[in-house]
Coordinates of C-alpha atoms and ligand atoms in Angstrom, one line a residue:
X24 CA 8.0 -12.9 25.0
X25 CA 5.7 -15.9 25.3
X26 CA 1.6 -15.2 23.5
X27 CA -1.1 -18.2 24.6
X28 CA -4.8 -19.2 23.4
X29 CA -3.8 -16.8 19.5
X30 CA -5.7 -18.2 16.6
X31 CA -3.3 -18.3 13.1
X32 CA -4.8 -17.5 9.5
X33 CA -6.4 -20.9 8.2
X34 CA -5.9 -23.2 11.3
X35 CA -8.5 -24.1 13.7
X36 CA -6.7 -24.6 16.9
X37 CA -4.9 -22.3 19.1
X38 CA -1.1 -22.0 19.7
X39 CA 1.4 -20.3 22.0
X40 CA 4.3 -18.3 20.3
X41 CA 7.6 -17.2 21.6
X42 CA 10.1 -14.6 20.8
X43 CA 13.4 -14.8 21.7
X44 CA 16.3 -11.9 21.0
X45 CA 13.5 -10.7 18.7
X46 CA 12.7 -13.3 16.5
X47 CA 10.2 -16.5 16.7
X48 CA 11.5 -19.4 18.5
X49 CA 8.3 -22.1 18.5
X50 CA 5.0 -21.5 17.3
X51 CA 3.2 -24.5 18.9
X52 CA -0.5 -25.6 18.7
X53 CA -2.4 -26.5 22.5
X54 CA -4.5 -28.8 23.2
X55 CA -6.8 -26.4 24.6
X56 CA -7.2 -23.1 25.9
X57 CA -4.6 -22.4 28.6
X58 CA -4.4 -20.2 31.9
X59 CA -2.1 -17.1 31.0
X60 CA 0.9 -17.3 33.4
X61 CA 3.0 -14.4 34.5
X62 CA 4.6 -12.5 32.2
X63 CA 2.7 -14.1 29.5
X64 CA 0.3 -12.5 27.1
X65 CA -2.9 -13.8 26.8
X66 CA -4.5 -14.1 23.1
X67 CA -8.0 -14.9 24.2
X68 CA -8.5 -16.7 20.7
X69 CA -7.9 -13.0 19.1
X70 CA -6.3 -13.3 15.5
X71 CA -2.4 -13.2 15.3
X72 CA -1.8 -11.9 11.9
X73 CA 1.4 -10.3 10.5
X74 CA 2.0 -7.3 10.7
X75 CA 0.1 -4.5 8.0
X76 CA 1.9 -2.9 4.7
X77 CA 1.0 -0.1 3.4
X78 CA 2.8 -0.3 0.2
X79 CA 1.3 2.6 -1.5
X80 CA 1.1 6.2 0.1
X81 CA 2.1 10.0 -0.5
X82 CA 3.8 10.4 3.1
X83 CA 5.3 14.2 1.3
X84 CA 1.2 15.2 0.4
X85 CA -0.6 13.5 3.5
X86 CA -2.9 15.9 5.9
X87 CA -2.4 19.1 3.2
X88 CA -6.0 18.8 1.4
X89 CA -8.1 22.4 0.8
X90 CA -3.9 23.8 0.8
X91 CA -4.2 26.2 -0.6
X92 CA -7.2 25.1 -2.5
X93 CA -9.7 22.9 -2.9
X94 CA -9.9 19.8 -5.6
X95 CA -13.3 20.6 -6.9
X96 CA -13.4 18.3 -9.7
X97 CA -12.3 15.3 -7.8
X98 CA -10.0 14.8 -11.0
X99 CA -6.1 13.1 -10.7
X100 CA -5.5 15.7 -13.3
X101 CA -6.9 18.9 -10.9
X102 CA -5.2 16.4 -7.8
X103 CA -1.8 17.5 -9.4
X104 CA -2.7 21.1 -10.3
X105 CA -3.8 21.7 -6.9
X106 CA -0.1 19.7 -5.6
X107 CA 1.9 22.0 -7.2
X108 CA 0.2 25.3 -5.8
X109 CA 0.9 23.3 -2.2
X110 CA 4.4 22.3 -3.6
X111 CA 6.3 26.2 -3.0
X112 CA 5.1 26.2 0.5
X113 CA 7.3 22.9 1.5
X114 CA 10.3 22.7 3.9
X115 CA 11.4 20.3 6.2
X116 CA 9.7 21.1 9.4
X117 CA 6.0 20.8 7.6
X118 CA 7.1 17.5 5.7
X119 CA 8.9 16.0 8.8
X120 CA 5.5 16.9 11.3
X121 CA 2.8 16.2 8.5
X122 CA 4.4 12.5 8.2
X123 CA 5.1 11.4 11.4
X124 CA 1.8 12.4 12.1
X125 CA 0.7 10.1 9.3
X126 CA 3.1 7.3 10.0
X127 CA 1.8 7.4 14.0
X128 CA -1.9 6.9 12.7
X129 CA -0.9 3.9 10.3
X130 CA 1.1 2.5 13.1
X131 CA -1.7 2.9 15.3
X132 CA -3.5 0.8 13.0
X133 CA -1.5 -2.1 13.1
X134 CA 1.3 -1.2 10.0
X135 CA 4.8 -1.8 10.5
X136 CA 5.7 -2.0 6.7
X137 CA 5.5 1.1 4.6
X138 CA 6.3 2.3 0.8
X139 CA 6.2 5.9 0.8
X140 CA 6.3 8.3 -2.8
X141 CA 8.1 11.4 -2.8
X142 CA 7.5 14.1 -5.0
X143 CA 10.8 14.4 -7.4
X144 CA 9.3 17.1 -9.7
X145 CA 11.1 19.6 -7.3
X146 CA 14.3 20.9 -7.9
X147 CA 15.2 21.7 -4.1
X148 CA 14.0 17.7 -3.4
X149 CA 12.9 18.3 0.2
X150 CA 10.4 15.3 -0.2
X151 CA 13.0 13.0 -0.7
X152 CA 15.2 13.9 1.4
X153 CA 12.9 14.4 4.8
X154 CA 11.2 11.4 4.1
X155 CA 14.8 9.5 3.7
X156 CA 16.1 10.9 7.3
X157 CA 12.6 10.1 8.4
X158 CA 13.1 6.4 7.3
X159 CA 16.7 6.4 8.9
X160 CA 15.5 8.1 12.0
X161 CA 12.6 5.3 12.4
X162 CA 13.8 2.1 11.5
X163 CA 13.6 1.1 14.8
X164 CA 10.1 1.4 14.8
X165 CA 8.6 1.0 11.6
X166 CA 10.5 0.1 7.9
X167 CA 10.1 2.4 5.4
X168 CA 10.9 2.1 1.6
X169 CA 10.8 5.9 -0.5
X170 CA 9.9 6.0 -4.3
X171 CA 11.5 8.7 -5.6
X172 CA 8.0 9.7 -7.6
X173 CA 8.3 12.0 -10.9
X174 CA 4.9 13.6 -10.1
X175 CA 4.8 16.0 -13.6
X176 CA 7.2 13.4 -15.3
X177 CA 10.7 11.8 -16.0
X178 CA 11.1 13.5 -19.2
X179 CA 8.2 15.8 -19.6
X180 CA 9.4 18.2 -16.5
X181 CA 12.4 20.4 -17.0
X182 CA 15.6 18.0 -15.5
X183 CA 13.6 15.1 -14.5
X184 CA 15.8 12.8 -15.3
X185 CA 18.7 14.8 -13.8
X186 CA 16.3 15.1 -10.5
X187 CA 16.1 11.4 -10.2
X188 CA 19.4 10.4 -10.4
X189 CA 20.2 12.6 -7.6
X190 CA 17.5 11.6 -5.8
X191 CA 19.1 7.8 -6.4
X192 CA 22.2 8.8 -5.2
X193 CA 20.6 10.6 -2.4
X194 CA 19.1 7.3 -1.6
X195 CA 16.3 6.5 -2.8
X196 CA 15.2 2.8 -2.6
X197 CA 13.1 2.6 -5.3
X198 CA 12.7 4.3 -8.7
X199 CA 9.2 5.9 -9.8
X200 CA 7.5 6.9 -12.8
X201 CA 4.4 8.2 -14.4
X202 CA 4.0 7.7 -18.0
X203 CA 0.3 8.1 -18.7
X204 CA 1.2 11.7 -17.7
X205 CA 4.0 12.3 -20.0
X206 CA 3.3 14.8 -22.6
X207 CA 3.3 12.2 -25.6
X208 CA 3.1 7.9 -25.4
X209 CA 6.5 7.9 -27.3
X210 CA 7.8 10.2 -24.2
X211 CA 5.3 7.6 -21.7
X212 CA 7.2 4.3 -23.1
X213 CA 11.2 6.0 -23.1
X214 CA 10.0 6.9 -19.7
X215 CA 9.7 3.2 -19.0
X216 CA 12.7 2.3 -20.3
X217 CA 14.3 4.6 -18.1
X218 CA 13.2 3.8 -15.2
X219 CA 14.3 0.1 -16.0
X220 CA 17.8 1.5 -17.1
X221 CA 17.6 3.6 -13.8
X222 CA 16.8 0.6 -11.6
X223 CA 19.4 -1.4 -13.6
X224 CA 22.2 1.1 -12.9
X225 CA 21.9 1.6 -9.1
X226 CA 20.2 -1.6 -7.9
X227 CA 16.8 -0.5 -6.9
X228 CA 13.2 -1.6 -7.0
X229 CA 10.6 0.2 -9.6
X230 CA 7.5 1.0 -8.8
X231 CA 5.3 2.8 -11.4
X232 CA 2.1 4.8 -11.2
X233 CA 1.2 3.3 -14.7
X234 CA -1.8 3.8 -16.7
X235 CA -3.9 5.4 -13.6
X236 CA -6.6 6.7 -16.5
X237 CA -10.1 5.2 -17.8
X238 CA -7.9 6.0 -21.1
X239 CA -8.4 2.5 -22.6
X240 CA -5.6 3.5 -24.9
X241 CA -3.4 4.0 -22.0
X242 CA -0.8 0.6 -22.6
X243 CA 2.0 1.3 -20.9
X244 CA 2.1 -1.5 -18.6
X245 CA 2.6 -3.5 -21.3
X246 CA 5.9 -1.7 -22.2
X247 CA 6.5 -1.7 -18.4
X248 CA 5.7 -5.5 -18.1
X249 CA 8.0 -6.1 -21.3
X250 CA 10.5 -4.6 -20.0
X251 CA 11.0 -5.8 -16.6
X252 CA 10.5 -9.6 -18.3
X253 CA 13.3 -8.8 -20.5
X254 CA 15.6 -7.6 -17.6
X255 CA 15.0 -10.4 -15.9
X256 CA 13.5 -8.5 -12.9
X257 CA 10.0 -9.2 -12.6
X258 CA 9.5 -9.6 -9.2
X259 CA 11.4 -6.2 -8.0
X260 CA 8.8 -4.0 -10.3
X261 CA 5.6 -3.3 -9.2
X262 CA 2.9 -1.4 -11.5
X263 CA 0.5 0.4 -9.2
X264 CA -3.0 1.6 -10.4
X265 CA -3.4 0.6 -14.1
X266 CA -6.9 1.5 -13.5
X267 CA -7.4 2.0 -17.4
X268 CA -7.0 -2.1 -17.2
X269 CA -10.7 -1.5 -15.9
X270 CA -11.3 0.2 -19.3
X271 CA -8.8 -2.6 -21.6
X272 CA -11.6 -4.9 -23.7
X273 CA -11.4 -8.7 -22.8
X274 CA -9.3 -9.6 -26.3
X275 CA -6.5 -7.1 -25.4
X276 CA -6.5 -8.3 -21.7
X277 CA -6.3 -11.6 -22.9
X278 CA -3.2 -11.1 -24.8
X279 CA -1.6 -8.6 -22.2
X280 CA -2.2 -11.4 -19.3
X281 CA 0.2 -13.3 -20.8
X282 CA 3.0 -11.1 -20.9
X283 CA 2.0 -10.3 -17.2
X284 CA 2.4 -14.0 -15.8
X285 CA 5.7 -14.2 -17.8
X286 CA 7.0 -11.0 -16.3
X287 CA 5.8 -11.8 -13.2
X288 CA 5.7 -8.0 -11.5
X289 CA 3.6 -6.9 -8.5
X290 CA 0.3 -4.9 -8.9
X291 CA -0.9 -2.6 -6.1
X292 CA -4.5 -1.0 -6.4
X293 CA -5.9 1.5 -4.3
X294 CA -9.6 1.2 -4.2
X295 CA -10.4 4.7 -2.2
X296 CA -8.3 6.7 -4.6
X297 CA -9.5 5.0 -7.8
X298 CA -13.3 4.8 -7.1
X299 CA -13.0 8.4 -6.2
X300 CA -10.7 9.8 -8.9
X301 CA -11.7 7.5 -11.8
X302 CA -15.2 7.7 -13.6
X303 CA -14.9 11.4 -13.2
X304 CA -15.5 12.0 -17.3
X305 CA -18.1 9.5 -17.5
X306 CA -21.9 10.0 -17.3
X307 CA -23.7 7.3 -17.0
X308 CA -23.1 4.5 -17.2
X309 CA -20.0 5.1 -15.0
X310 CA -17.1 3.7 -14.6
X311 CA -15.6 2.3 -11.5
X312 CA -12.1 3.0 -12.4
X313 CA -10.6 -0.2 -10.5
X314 CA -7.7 -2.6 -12.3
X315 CA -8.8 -6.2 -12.6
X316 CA -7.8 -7.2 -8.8
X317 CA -9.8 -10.4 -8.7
X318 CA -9.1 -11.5 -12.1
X319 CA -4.8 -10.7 -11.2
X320 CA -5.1 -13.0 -8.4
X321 CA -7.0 -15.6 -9.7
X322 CA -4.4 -15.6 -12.8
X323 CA -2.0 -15.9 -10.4
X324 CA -0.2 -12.8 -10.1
X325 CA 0.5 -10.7 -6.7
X326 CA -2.2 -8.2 -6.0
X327 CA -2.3 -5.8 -3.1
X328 CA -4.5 -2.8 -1.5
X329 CA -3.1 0.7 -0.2
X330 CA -4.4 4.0 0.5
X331 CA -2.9 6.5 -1.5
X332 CA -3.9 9.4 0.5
X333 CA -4.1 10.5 3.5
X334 CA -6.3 14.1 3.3
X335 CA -4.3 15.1 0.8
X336 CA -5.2 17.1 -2.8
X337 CA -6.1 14.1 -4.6
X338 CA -8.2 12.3 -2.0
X339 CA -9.6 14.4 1.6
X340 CA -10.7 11.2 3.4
X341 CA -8.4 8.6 4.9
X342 CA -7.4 7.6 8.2
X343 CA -4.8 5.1 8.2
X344 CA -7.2 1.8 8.5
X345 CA -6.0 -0.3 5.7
X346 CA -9.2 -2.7 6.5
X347 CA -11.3 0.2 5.2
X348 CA -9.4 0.0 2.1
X349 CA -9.8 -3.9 1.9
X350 CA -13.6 -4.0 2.6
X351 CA -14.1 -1.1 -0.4
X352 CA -11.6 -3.1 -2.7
X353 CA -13.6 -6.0 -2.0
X354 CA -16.7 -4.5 -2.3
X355 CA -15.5 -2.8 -5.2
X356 CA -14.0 -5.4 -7.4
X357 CA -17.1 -8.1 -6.3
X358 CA -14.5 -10.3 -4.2
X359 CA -17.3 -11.3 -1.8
X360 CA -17.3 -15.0 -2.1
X361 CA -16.7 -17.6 0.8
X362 CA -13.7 -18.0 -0.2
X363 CA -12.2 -14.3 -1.2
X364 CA -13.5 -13.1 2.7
X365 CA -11.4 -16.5 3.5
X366 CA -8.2 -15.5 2.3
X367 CA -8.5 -11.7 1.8
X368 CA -5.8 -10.5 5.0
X369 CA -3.6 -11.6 2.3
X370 CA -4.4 -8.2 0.7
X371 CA -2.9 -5.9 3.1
X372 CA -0.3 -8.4 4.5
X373 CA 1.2 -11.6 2.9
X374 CA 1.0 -10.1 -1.2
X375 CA 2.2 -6.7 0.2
X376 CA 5.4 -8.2 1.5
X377 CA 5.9 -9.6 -1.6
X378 CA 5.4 -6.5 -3.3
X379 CA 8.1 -4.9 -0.9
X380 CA 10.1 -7.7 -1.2
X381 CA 10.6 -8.4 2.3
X382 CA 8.6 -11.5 1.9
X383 CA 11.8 -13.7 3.0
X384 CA 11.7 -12.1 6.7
X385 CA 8.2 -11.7 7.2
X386 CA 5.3 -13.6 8.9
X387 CA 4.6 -15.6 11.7
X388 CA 6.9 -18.0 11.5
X389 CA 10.0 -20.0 13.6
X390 CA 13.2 -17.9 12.5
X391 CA 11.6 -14.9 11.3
X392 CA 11.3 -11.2 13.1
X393 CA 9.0 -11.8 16.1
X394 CA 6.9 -9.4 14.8
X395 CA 2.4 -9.9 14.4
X396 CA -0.4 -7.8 15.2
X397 CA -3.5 -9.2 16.8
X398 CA -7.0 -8.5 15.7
X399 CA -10.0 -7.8 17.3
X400 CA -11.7 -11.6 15.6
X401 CA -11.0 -15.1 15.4
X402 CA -10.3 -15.0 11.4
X403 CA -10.3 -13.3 8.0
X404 CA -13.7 -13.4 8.0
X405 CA -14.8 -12.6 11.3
X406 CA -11.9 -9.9 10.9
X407 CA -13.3 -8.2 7.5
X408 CA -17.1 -8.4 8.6
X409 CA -16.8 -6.7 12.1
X410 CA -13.7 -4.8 11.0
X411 CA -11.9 -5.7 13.7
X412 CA -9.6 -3.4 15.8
X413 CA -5.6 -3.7 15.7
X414 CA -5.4 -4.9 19.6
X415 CA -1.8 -4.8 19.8
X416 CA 1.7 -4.3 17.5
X417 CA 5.0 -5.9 18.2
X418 CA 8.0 -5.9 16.5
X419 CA 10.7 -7.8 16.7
X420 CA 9.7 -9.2 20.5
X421 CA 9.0 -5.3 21.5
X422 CA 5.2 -4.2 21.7
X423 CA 4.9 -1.0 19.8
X424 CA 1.4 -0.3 20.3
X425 CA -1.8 -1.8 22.8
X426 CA -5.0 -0.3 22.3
X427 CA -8.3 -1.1 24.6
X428 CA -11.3 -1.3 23.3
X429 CA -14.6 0.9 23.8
X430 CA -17.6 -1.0 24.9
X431 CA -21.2 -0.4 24.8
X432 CA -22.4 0.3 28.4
X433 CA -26.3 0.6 28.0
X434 CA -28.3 -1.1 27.9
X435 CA -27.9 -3.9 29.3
X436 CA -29.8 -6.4 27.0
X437 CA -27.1 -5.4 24.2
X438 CA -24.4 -7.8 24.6
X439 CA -20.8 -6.0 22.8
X440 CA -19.0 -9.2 23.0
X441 CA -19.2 -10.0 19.2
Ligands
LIG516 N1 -0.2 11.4 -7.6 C1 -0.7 10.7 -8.6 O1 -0.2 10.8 -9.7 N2 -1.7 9.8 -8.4 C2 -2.2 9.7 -7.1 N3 -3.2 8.8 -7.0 C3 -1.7 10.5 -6.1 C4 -0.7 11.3 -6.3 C5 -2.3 10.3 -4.7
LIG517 FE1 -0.1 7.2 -5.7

């Protein structure tokens, strides 16, 4: 496969790539634009970007909002209480149909990369165990990592713990947790350690829903970060949320940050979900329930965006467009400088590999899977303003997904080419 006239991320000129056996063979720059020749697809100074990660979603809860009821509140606490009226109803068939119908729409929207959760507070373990034949099913098509998730707690719900180990061994890829939900903090931190200890013991990744409160005294990232320093393991634990980081005073953050860059884990932060289910018990003024994203990445460490939801009980919006997500986050956490619209793709793309750790295969680059989307601008920028359209998905050499564009047709003194 051979694409002319694509613009890269932070480079001016264009360049021609080619894919050979699936992976990138020469990515060279032109001297100008070039006339497309047969079998060659032309660029037309789009943006070729790698591909989308999603590296935070409930694939087992997706498209099951108002089932059977309604979160009125808009709480994470009624989000959970209205799960586990939805939870009896599960088998295979509605799991298996609700998320491919989810995992179509994110690949529609230019994701090739996804981390799902699955629901472990369950003793028949359907979730993980649909979404894991799912992955194996699909690999071809799109990679998929499965948290095996302990939605109502490791060691607050009856055989947690028991639950995840099987899920482990039933393979799970990465291990879960939730301690600002635990009944007690001394239950929240020996749920950390256990999900280290758990991680330790059948080589997986961690990946936490930690501190996702305006709780202020809600600290168990610390005990996470700690942790995963002293393990050695930094980089293969990520601590999604810690929204009540948005609620931590400055002298406590200051002190905490340090731990952080020693430990060196991952943070992912889901604007939708947090802007919505945050703030709820606060008058005015309110809240906006976010962690520190810009302040993260400007100390350094890897921060990332992802949805959450998908119409689900926590959140009834949502449609797979992970450059919604990035133009609320930066909206949301005031990252509209030059230079944050500059860099921001690396958001949804470049620090979400890393999250994943699949950073050492991924991006456009000689060696690597031949695998980019291209976007509907000519940069970051151009790409955020005018939220561009995913034009077209390939993966290793294969084109997974095209997609034309509308186009305004009257009237005529209204020119669509943007
Ligand atoms: N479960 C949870 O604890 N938090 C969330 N944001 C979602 C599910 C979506
Ligand atoms: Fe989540």
């Amino acid at each position: 496969m051979e694409i002319v006239n694509a613009r890269l991320r932070s480079k001016v000129a264009l360049y021609s790539l080619k894919i050979n056996k699936g992976y990138f063979t020469a990515i060279c720059e032109q001297d100008g634009p070039l006339d497309a020749i047969d079998g060659q697809i032309d660029a037309s100074g789009k943006l070729a970007c790698a591909p989308f990660v999603e590296p935070h979603i409930h694939l087992d809860a997706a498209l099951t909002a108002g089932e059977p009821n309604w979160n009125q509140s808009g709480t994470l606490f009624e989000g959970i209480e209205r799960w586990s009226e939805r939870k009896p109803l599960l088998n295979e068939a509605d799991i298996r149909q609700r998320a491919m119908k989810t995992i179509q729409l994110l690949v529609s929207q230019g994701v090739q990369y996804i981390r799902t959760h699955a629901d472990v507070s369950d003793p028949s373990l359907v979730g993980i165990k649909t979404l894991c034949a799912l992955r194996d099913e699909l690999s071809d098509k799109v990679d998929i990592q499965v948290v095996a998730f302990p939605q109502e707690g490791l060691l607050s719900y009856p055989g947690g713990l028991e639950l995840m180990e099987q899920a482990l061994q039933f393979g799970a890829d990465v291990v879960g947790g939730i301690p600002h939900f635990e009944y007690t903090r001394e239950l929240g931190e020996a749920s950390m350690k256990q999900v280290i200890e758990l991680a330790l013991k059948y080589d997986r990744l961690v990946d936490v829903h930690c501190d996702e409160t305006d709780d202020p005294n809600s600290r168990f990232l610390e005990v996470l970060a700690a942790e995963a320093l002293f393990n050695n393991m930094g980089s293969r634990v990520t601590a999604s949320h810690t929204t009540a980081m948005g609620s931590y005073d400055n002298a406590y953050c200051s002190k905490l940050f340090r731990l952080l860059k020693k430990s060196g884990i991952n943070f992912v932060s889901c604007p939708t979900e947090s802007i919505h289910l945050q703030g709820r018990f606060d008058s005015y003024p309110k809240r906006r329930g976010l962690t520190r994203v810009k302040e993260l990445n400007a100390a350094g460490l890897n921060v990332c965006f992802g949805e959450d939801s998908i119409f689900d009980p926590w959140y009834s919006l949502g449609n797979g467009k992970l450059l919604r997500t990035l133009d609320f986050g930066l909206h949301i956490c005031q990252m509209m400088g030059y230079t944050d619209f500059s860099a921001a793709l690396d958001l949804i793309t470049d620090n979400s590999a890393r999250t994943l750790n699949i950073h050492d295969s991924y991006g456009i680059q000689v060696g690597n899977p031949g695998s980019f989307i291209l976007l509907d601008g000519e940069d970051d920028y151009s790409v955020i303003r005018q939220q561009g359209e995913v034009l077209l998905s390939v993966r290793h050499g294969q084109v997974i997904m095209r997609r034309e564009l509308a186009r305004v047709v009257s009237p005529d003194w209204i020119n669509d080419d943007n």
